[in-house]
Coordinates of C-alpha atoms and ligand atoms in Angstrom, one line a residue:
M1 CA 0.1 0.1 0.0
N2 CA 1.1 3.7 -1.0
P3 CA -0.6 5.7 2.0
S4 CA -0.7 9.4 1.6
V5 CA 1.6 11.0 3.0
T6 CA 1.8 15.1 3.7
V7 CA 5.1 16.2 5.4
I8 CA 5.4 19.3 7.1
G9 CA 8.6 21.4 8.0
C10 CA 9.1 23.0 11.2
D11 CA 11.3 25.5 12.3
G12 CA 9.8 27.5 15.1
R13 CA 7.6 29.5 13.8
P14 CA 4.3 29.9 12.9
L15 CA 2.9 27.1 10.5
G16 CA 2.5 29.5 7.1
P17 CA -1.6 28.8 5.7
D18 CA -0.9 25.0 3.6
A19 CA 0.9 23.4 6.2
A20 CA -1.4 25.1 8.8
A21 CA -4.9 23.5 6.9
A22 CA -2.8 20.2 6.5
L23 CA -2.6 19.8 10.2
A24 CA -6.0 21.3 10.7
A25 CA -7.3 18.4 8.7
A26 CA -5.1 15.7 9.6
R27 CA -6.4 12.8 11.5
T28 CA -2.7 10.8 12.5
V29 CA 0.0 12.7 13.4
I30 CA 3.7 11.3 13.2
G31 CA 6.2 13.1 14.7
A32 CA 9.4 13.6 17.4
P33 CA 7.7 15.0 20.9
R34 CA 9.4 18.4 20.2
H35 CA 7.1 18.7 17.4
L36 CA 3.5 16.7 18.6
K37 CA 4.1 19.6 21.1
D38 CA 4.4 22.8 20.3
A39 CA 2.6 22.4 16.1
P40 CA -1.4 22.5 16.4
V41 CA -2.3 19.2 16.3
P42 CA -5.8 19.0 16.1
D43 CA -7.4 17.3 19.7
D44 CA -9.3 14.6 17.6
A45 CA -5.9 13.3 15.8
E46 CA -4.1 10.4 16.4
R47 CA -0.8 11.3 18.1
V48 CA 2.2 8.8 16.9
E49 CA 5.4 9.6 18.9
L50 CA 8.9 9.1 17.1
R51 CA 12.0 8.6 18.2
H52 CA 13.9 6.8 15.1
L53 CA 14.0 7.4 11.3
G54 CA 13.5 3.6 11.1
Q55 CA 10.7 3.8 13.6
A56 CA 8.7 6.0 11.3
L57 CA 9.4 4.7 8.0
D58 CA 7.6 1.5 9.3
T59 CA 4.9 3.6 11.0
V60 CA 4.0 5.4 8.3
A61 CA 4.3 2.7 5.9
A62 CA 1.9 0.7 7.8
H63 CA -0.8 3.1 8.2
P64 CA -3.4 2.6 6.7
G65 CA -4.7 5.9 6.4
P66 CA -3.9 8.8 5.2
V67 CA -1.0 10.5 7.4
T68 CA 0.5 13.5 8.3
V69 CA 4.5 13.8 9.2
L70 CA 5.8 16.7 11.7
A71 CA 9.9 17.3 10.6
S72 CA 12.4 19.4 11.7
G73 CA 13.4 22.2 8.9
D74 CA 12.9 21.5 5.3
P75 CA 12.3 17.3 5.0
G76 CA 14.1 17.2 2.1
F77 CA 17.3 17.8 3.1
F78 CA 18.8 15.4 5.1
G79 CA 15.6 14.5 6.2
I80 CA 13.0 12.4 6.1
V81 CA 11.1 12.3 2.0
R82 CA 14.9 10.1 0.9
A83 CA 13.7 7.8 3.4
L84 CA 9.8 7.3 2.2
R85 CA 10.8 7.4 -1.6
A86 CA 13.0 4.6 -1.1
R87 CA 9.9 2.8 0.9
G88 CA 7.9 3.8 -2.3
I89 CA 5.9 6.6 -1.2
T90 CA 5.9 10.1 -2.7
P91 CA 5.3 12.5 -0.3
R92 CA 3.8 16.0 -0.3
V93 CA 6.2 18.3 1.2
I94 CA 5.2 21.6 2.9
P95 CA 9.0 22.3 4.0
A96 CA 9.6 24.9 6.2
V97 CA 13.8 26.9 7.0
S98 CA 16.9 24.7 7.0
S99 CA 18.3 24.3 10.7
V100 CA 21.7 25.3 8.4
A101 CA 20.4 28.1 6.8
L102 CA 18.5 29.6 10.6
A103 CA 22.0 28.9 12.1
F104 CA 24.3 30.8 9.3
A105 CA 21.7 33.7 9.4
R106 CA 22.0 33.6 13.2
I107 CA 25.3 34.6 12.4
G108 CA 24.9 36.9 9.2
L109 CA 27.3 34.2 7.0
D110 CA 26.4 33.7 3.3
W111 CA 26.3 30.1 3.1
D112 CA 26.1 29.2 -1.0
D113 CA 30.6 28.2 -0.5
A114 CA 29.9 26.3 2.5
L115 CA 29.9 22.2 3.1
V116 CA 26.9 20.6 4.7
L117 CA 27.9 17.3 6.3
S118 CA 25.9 15.2 8.6
T119 CA 27.2 12.4 11.4
H120 CA 23.6 11.3 11.7
G121 CA 24.1 7.3 11.4
R122 CA 27.1 7.6 10.0
D123 CA 31.4 7.3 10.2
R124 CA 32.1 11.0 12.2
Q125 CA 35.7 11.2 10.9
Q126 CA 34.3 11.3 7.5
A127 CA 32.3 14.6 8.5
L128 CA 35.5 16.0 10.3
A129 CA 37.6 15.8 7.8
A130 CA 35.8 18.0 5.3
A131 CA 35.5 20.4 7.6
L132 CA 38.9 20.6 8.7
A133 CA 39.7 21.1 4.5
H134 CA 36.8 23.4 4.3
P135 CA 36.6 26.6 5.0
K136 CA 33.3 26.9 5.6
A137 CA 31.0 24.0 6.8
A138 CA 28.2 23.1 8.8
I139 CA 27.7 19.7 10.6
L140 CA 24.2 18.7 11.6
T141 CA 25.4 16.7 14.7
A142 CA 23.7 13.4 16.2
P143 CA 22.8 13.9 19.5
G144 CA 25.7 13.7 22.0
T145 CA 28.4 14.6 19.6
A146 CA 29.0 18.1 19.1
R147 CA 31.1 19.2 22.4
D148 CA 33.2 15.7 21.2
L149 CA 33.4 17.3 17.5
S150 CA 34.2 21.0 18.2
R151 CA 36.9 20.7 20.7
Q152 CA 38.7 18.6 17.6
L153 CA 37.9 20.8 15.2
Q154 CA 39.0 24.2 17.5
A155 CA 42.2 22.2 17.9
A156 CA 43.0 22.2 14.3
G157 CA 42.6 26.0 14.9
K158 CA 38.7 26.3 13.5
T159 CA 36.4 28.4 14.7
V160 CA 33.3 26.7 15.6
Y161 CA 30.0 28.0 16.6
V162 CA 27.3 26.3 18.3
A163 CA 24.0 27.0 16.9
E164 CA 21.0 25.1 19.8
C165 CA 17.8 24.0 20.0
L166 CA 16.8 26.8 17.1
G167 CA 13.7 28.6 16.8
T168 CA 12.6 27.5 20.5
P169 CA 12.6 29.5 23.8
Q170 CA 15.4 27.5 24.7
E171 CA 18.0 28.6 21.1
R172 CA 21.7 29.9 22.0
V173 CA 24.1 30.4 19.2
A174 CA 27.4 31.0 20.2
E175 CA 30.9 30.1 20.1
A176 CA 31.8 26.1 21.1
S177 CA 32.5 25.9 24.6
A178 CA 33.4 22.9 27.4
R179 CA 29.9 22.2 27.7
E180 CA 28.1 19.7 26.2
P181 CA 25.4 21.5 24.1
A182 CA 22.0 20.8 24.0
D183 CA 20.3 18.3 21.2
P184 CA 19.2 19.3 18.5
N185 CA 21.7 21.6 17.6
V186 CA 24.3 22.5 14.3
L187 CA 28.0 23.0 13.9
I188 CA 29.3 26.0 11.7
V189 CA 33.1 25.9 11.2
L190 CA 35.8 28.1 10.0
D191 CA 38.4 29.2 9.1
E192 CA 39.8 32.8 10.2
I193 CA 39.6 34.5 6.9
V194 CA 35.8 33.8 6.7
L195 CA 35.0 36.1 9.1
D196 CA 37.3 38.4 7.5
E197 CA 35.0 41.2 6.4
Q198 CA 37.7 42.7 4.0
A199 CA 38.2 39.6 2.0
P200 CA 35.0 38.5 1.0
G201 CA 34.7 35.2 -1.1
E202 CA 34.2 34.8 -4.2
R203 CA 31.2 34.9 -5.8
R204 CA 29.9 31.4 -6.4
W205 CA 27.6 29.7 -9.2
L206 CA 27.9 26.3 -7.4
A207 CA 26.9 25.9 -3.8
G208 CA 29.6 24.2 -1.8
H209 CA 32.8 22.4 -2.9
Q210 CA 34.1 23.5 -6.2
G211 CA 34.7 19.5 -7.4
A212 CA 38.2 19.1 -8.9
P213 CA 40.6 21.8 -9.0
D214 CA 41.4 24.3 -11.7
G215 CA 44.3 22.2 -13.2
W216 CA 46.1 19.3 -11.5
A217 CA 49.7 17.5 -11.5
L218 CA 51.5 21.3 -11.2
P219 CA 54.1 21.4 -13.1
E220 CA 57.2 21.7 -10.2
D221 CA 57.4 25.4 -10.6
A222 CA 53.8 26.1 -9.0
F223 CA 55.6 24.4 -5.6
A224 CA 58.9 26.0 -3.5
H225 CA 61.2 22.8 -3.7
R226 CA 65.1 21.9 -2.7
D227 CA 67.5 20.5 -5.0
S228 CA 64.7 19.3 -7.4
M229 CA 63.0 17.2 -4.5
I230 CA 59.7 17.5 -5.5
T231 CA 57.7 14.3 -6.7
K232 CA 57.2 15.3 -10.7
A233 CA 54.1 16.5 -12.1
E234 CA 53.8 12.8 -14.7
I235 CA 54.8 11.1 -11.2
R236 CA 52.1 12.7 -9.4
A237 CA 49.3 12.3 -11.5
L238 CA 49.5 9.3 -11.1
A239 CA 49.5 9.2 -7.6
L240 CA 46.9 11.2 -7.1
A241 CA 44.3 9.4 -9.6
R242 CA 45.6 6.5 -7.6
L243 CA 44.9 8.1 -4.2
A244 CA 42.0 9.7 -5.2
P245 CA 41.4 12.4 -2.6
A246 CA 38.0 14.1 -2.3
P247 CA 36.1 15.7 0.6
G248 CA 35.7 13.5 4.0
R249 CA 38.8 11.7 3.1
T250 CA 42.2 11.7 5.4
V251 CA 44.7 10.8 3.5
W252 CA 49.0 11.2 4.9
D253 CA 51.7 12.4 3.2
V254 CA 55.0 10.5 4.2
G255 CA 57.9 12.6 3.9
A256 CA 56.3 14.9 2.5
G257 CA 59.2 17.2 1.3
S258 CA 57.9 20.0 -0.7
G259 CA 54.4 19.1 0.2
S260 CA 53.6 19.0 -3.8
V261 CA 51.4 15.8 -2.8
A262 CA 49.9 17.0 0.1
V263 CA 48.7 20.0 -1.3
E264 CA 47.3 18.4 -4.5
C265 CA 45.4 16.3 -2.6
A266 CA 44.3 19.1 -0.2
R267 CA 43.1 20.6 -3.2
F268 CA 40.7 18.2 -4.6
G269 CA 39.1 18.2 -0.4
A270 CA 40.7 15.7 1.3
H271 CA 42.0 16.8 5.0
V272 CA 45.5 15.8 4.7
I273 CA 48.4 14.9 7.3
A274 CA 51.8 16.0 6.0
V275 CA 54.7 14.3 8.1
E276 CA 58.4 15.4 7.4
S277 CA 61.5 15.3 9.3
D278 CA 63.3 17.9 8.2
L279 CA 61.9 21.9 9.7
A280 CA 63.0 23.8 6.6
Q281 CA 60.7 21.4 4.3
C282 CA 58.1 21.7 7.0
E283 CA 58.3 25.5 6.3
R284 CA 58.2 25.0 2.7
I285 CA 54.9 22.9 2.4
R286 CA 53.4 25.7 4.9
D287 CA 54.3 28.3 2.4
N288 CA 53.3 26.2 -0.6
A289 CA 49.9 24.8 1.4
G290 CA 49.8 29.0 1.7
R291 CA 50.2 29.7 -2.1
H292 CA 47.5 27.3 -2.9
Q293 CA 45.2 28.1 0.0
V294 CA 44.5 25.1 1.5
R295 CA 45.1 23.9 4.9
P296 CA 47.1 20.4 5.3
R297 CA 48.3 19.4 8.9
I298 CA 52.2 19.5 9.0
V299 CA 53.6 16.9 11.6
H300 CA 57.2 17.4 12.1
G301 CA 58.8 14.1 13.2
R302 CA 60.1 10.8 11.7
A303 CA 58.4 8.1 10.3
P304 CA 57.3 5.6 11.4
E305 CA 57.7 7.2 15.3
A306 CA 55.9 10.5 14.3
L307 CA 52.8 8.5 12.8
R308 CA 51.3 6.3 16.2
T309 CA 49.5 9.2 17.0
L310 CA 47.8 10.3 13.5
P311 CA 44.1 9.8 13.0
P312 CA 43.8 6.4 10.5
A313 CA 44.0 7.6 6.8
D314 CA 42.0 6.5 3.9
A315 CA 44.9 7.3 1.4
V316 CA 48.6 7.0 2.5
F317 CA 51.1 8.3 0.1
V318 CA 54.8 7.1 1.4
G319 CA 57.4 9.3 -1.1
G320 CA 60.2 8.6 1.1
G321 CA 61.3 6.1 3.9
D322 CA 62.3 2.5 3.6
R323 CA 60.3 -0.5 4.6
A324 CA 60.1 0.1 8.1
V325 CA 57.9 3.1 7.4
L326 CA 55.6 1.7 4.8
Q327 CA 54.8 -0.8 6.9
A328 CA 54.4 1.3 10.1
A329 CA 52.1 3.7 7.9
V330 CA 49.5 1.2 6.6
Q331 CA 49.3 -0.7 10.0
H332 CA 48.3 3.0 11.9
A333 CA 46.9 4.2 9.0
S334 CA 44.7 1.3 7.9
P335 CA 43.9 3.4 4.4
Q336 CA 42.3 1.7 1.5
R337 CA 45.0 2.7 -0.6
V338 CA 48.7 3.1 -0.7
V339 CA 50.5 4.8 -2.9
V340 CA 54.4 4.5 -2.6
T341 CA 56.6 6.1 -5.2
L342 CA 61.2 4.3 -5.5
A343 CA 64.0 5.4 -7.7
A344 CA 65.7 1.9 -6.1
V345 CA 64.4 -0.8 -8.7
T346 CA 66.2 -3.2 -5.7
R347 CA 63.2 -2.3 -3.8
V348 CA 60.5 -3.0 -6.4
G349 CA 59.9 -6.4 -5.7
E350 CA 59.6 -6.4 -1.5
T351 CA 57.5 -3.4 -1.8
A352 CA 55.2 -5.0 -4.2
A353 CA 55.5 -8.7 -1.9
L354 CA 54.7 -6.2 1.1
L355 CA 51.6 -4.5 -0.4
T356 CA 50.3 -8.3 -0.7
A357 CA 51.4 -9.4 2.3
L358 CA 49.5 -6.4 4.1
G359 CA 46.4 -7.8 2.5
Y360 CA 46.3 -4.9 -0.6
R361 CA 45.9 -6.0 -4.4
A362 CA 49.3 -4.6 -5.6
G363 CA 49.8 -3.1 -8.8
G364 CA 52.8 -0.5 -10.2
V365 CA 54.3 0.6 -13.3
Q366 CA 57.4 2.3 -13.9
L367 CA 57.4 6.2 -15.2
Q368 CA 60.0 7.6 -17.5
A369 CA 58.3 10.8 -19.2
S370 CA 60.4 12.6 -21.5
R371 CA 59.4 16.3 -21.9
L372 CA 59.2 18.5 -24.7
T373 CA 61.8 21.3 -24.7
P374 CA 61.9 24.3 -27.1
L375 CA 64.8 24.2 -29.2
P376 CA 65.8 27.3 -31.4
G377 CA 63.8 27.3 -35.0
D378 CA 60.6 26.5 -33.6
Q379 CA 62.1 22.7 -32.6
F380 CA 61.5 20.8 -30.0
R381 CA 64.3 18.4 -28.1
L382 CA 63.2 15.1 -25.8
A383 CA 64.6 16.2 -21.8
A384 CA 64.2 12.9 -20.2
E385 CA 63.1 12.7 -16.5
N386 CA 64.4 10.1 -14.6
P387 CA 62.9 6.5 -14.2
V388 CA 61.0 6.4 -11.3
F389 CA 58.4 2.9 -9.9
V390 CA 54.8 3.7 -9.0
L391 CA 53.3 1.4 -6.9
W392 CA 49.8 1.4 -5.4
G393 CA 47.8 -1.6 -3.4
Q394 CA 43.9 -1.5 -3.0
R395 CA 41.9 -3.2 -0.5
Ligands
SAM401 C1 18.2 14.4 10.4 S1 18.8 16.1 10.2 C2 17.7 17.2 9.6 C3 17.8 18.3 8.9 C4 16.2 19.7 8.5 N1 16.1 18.7 7.5 C5 16.8 20.6 8.4 O1 16.7 20.9 7.8 O2 16.7 21.1 9.3 C6 18.3 16.6 12.4 C7 19.5 17.1 12.7 O3 19.5 19.0 12.3 C8 19.4 20.0 13.4 N2 18.3 20.6 13.4 C9 17.4 20.0 13.4 N3 16.6 20.8 14.6 C10 17.4 21.8 14.3 C11 17.1 22.5 15.7 N4 15.9 23.7 15.9 N5 18.1 23.5 16.2 C12 19.3 23.1 15.5 N6 20.1 22.1 15.0 C13 18.5 21.5 14.8 C14 20.5 19.2 14.1 O4 22.1 18.8 13.4 C15 19.8 17.8 13.8 O5 20.3 16.7 14.1

């Protein structure tokens, strides 16, 4: 059976005329206790209190007659509409203002360039990684998770606002503190630059993340580097393809050198941790990150020791280091993808074998690029780059 379902969004303001008329005519009203309490549910209507989405869906699907569902904000945005449609129900939707729109409005900030993330029923690490990498984000928090998330984001230098109980008398919007905020709440996570009124962001045509960066596998001169110690563009192209950096993914760049791989992964929206033992190189990574307007976390330390306290990663790039470094990186990060670049022929077999032994499908290629280089008279010659082995593993 496909019951007739009307979903009314609630944002704390009085219902608009369409929603008020739909609710006045309702015979069965399903919703969270707070929505049932606050909305003008007719006295003679049956009220069904819901606390979980799964339970809500079962109740809606099992109900013989038309039902009205009260939901928060815009029910088509991280709300019940998708789940209803997945059960073959096409509801009539009367939306209210989303909590995300309200939260940004309360701090007077535009948000077409924001990422919107949810930790409901999902791995929190993903939302955390995405918010760490992007200058402006909103997080729809699962109950009881806001304080811990805020703490981690603030520790990384983010400004975090908590918007609690929007549209209710308990509403509170303030910078995150040590207190556990009341649920429900939305976190607004910002880089300093976003709050700088002298630096208004660019006008956008595409909301949220902008997709692939404007060019990648950038030439070496797009990065400050020392003695040509930089992963060459052709090698970086394949490494990036195999690492698959993206918003919500964490990538370690172990032995990061100039940070060219780290910076490029961050340009794809990944949260990047660059590990480098040389302090001058760490400074160079910071400069290169600034030049490309990304914020990798830079860890000054020597692998494998420096890897022990890092959060897990989705992908690991090992551009420098021996067998022990690769083994430790894989064991600590537990990544889906690993990429290793090697100049030494003798290490190729043992590295491929190690990746296989660690549970990866191993592959690899030797790349040797010859670049077109101008000669006088509109002619070109081929200038050979050193051959490099690129090995990878995928789980
Ligand atoms: C399943 S999502 C629903 C989002 C909803 N569709 C919207 O547009 O706001 C639930 C999350 O929305 C946020 N939320 C909903 N109502 C809120 C409120 N009144 N104040 C603050 N956050 C709220 C919280 O992060 C909550 O965990």
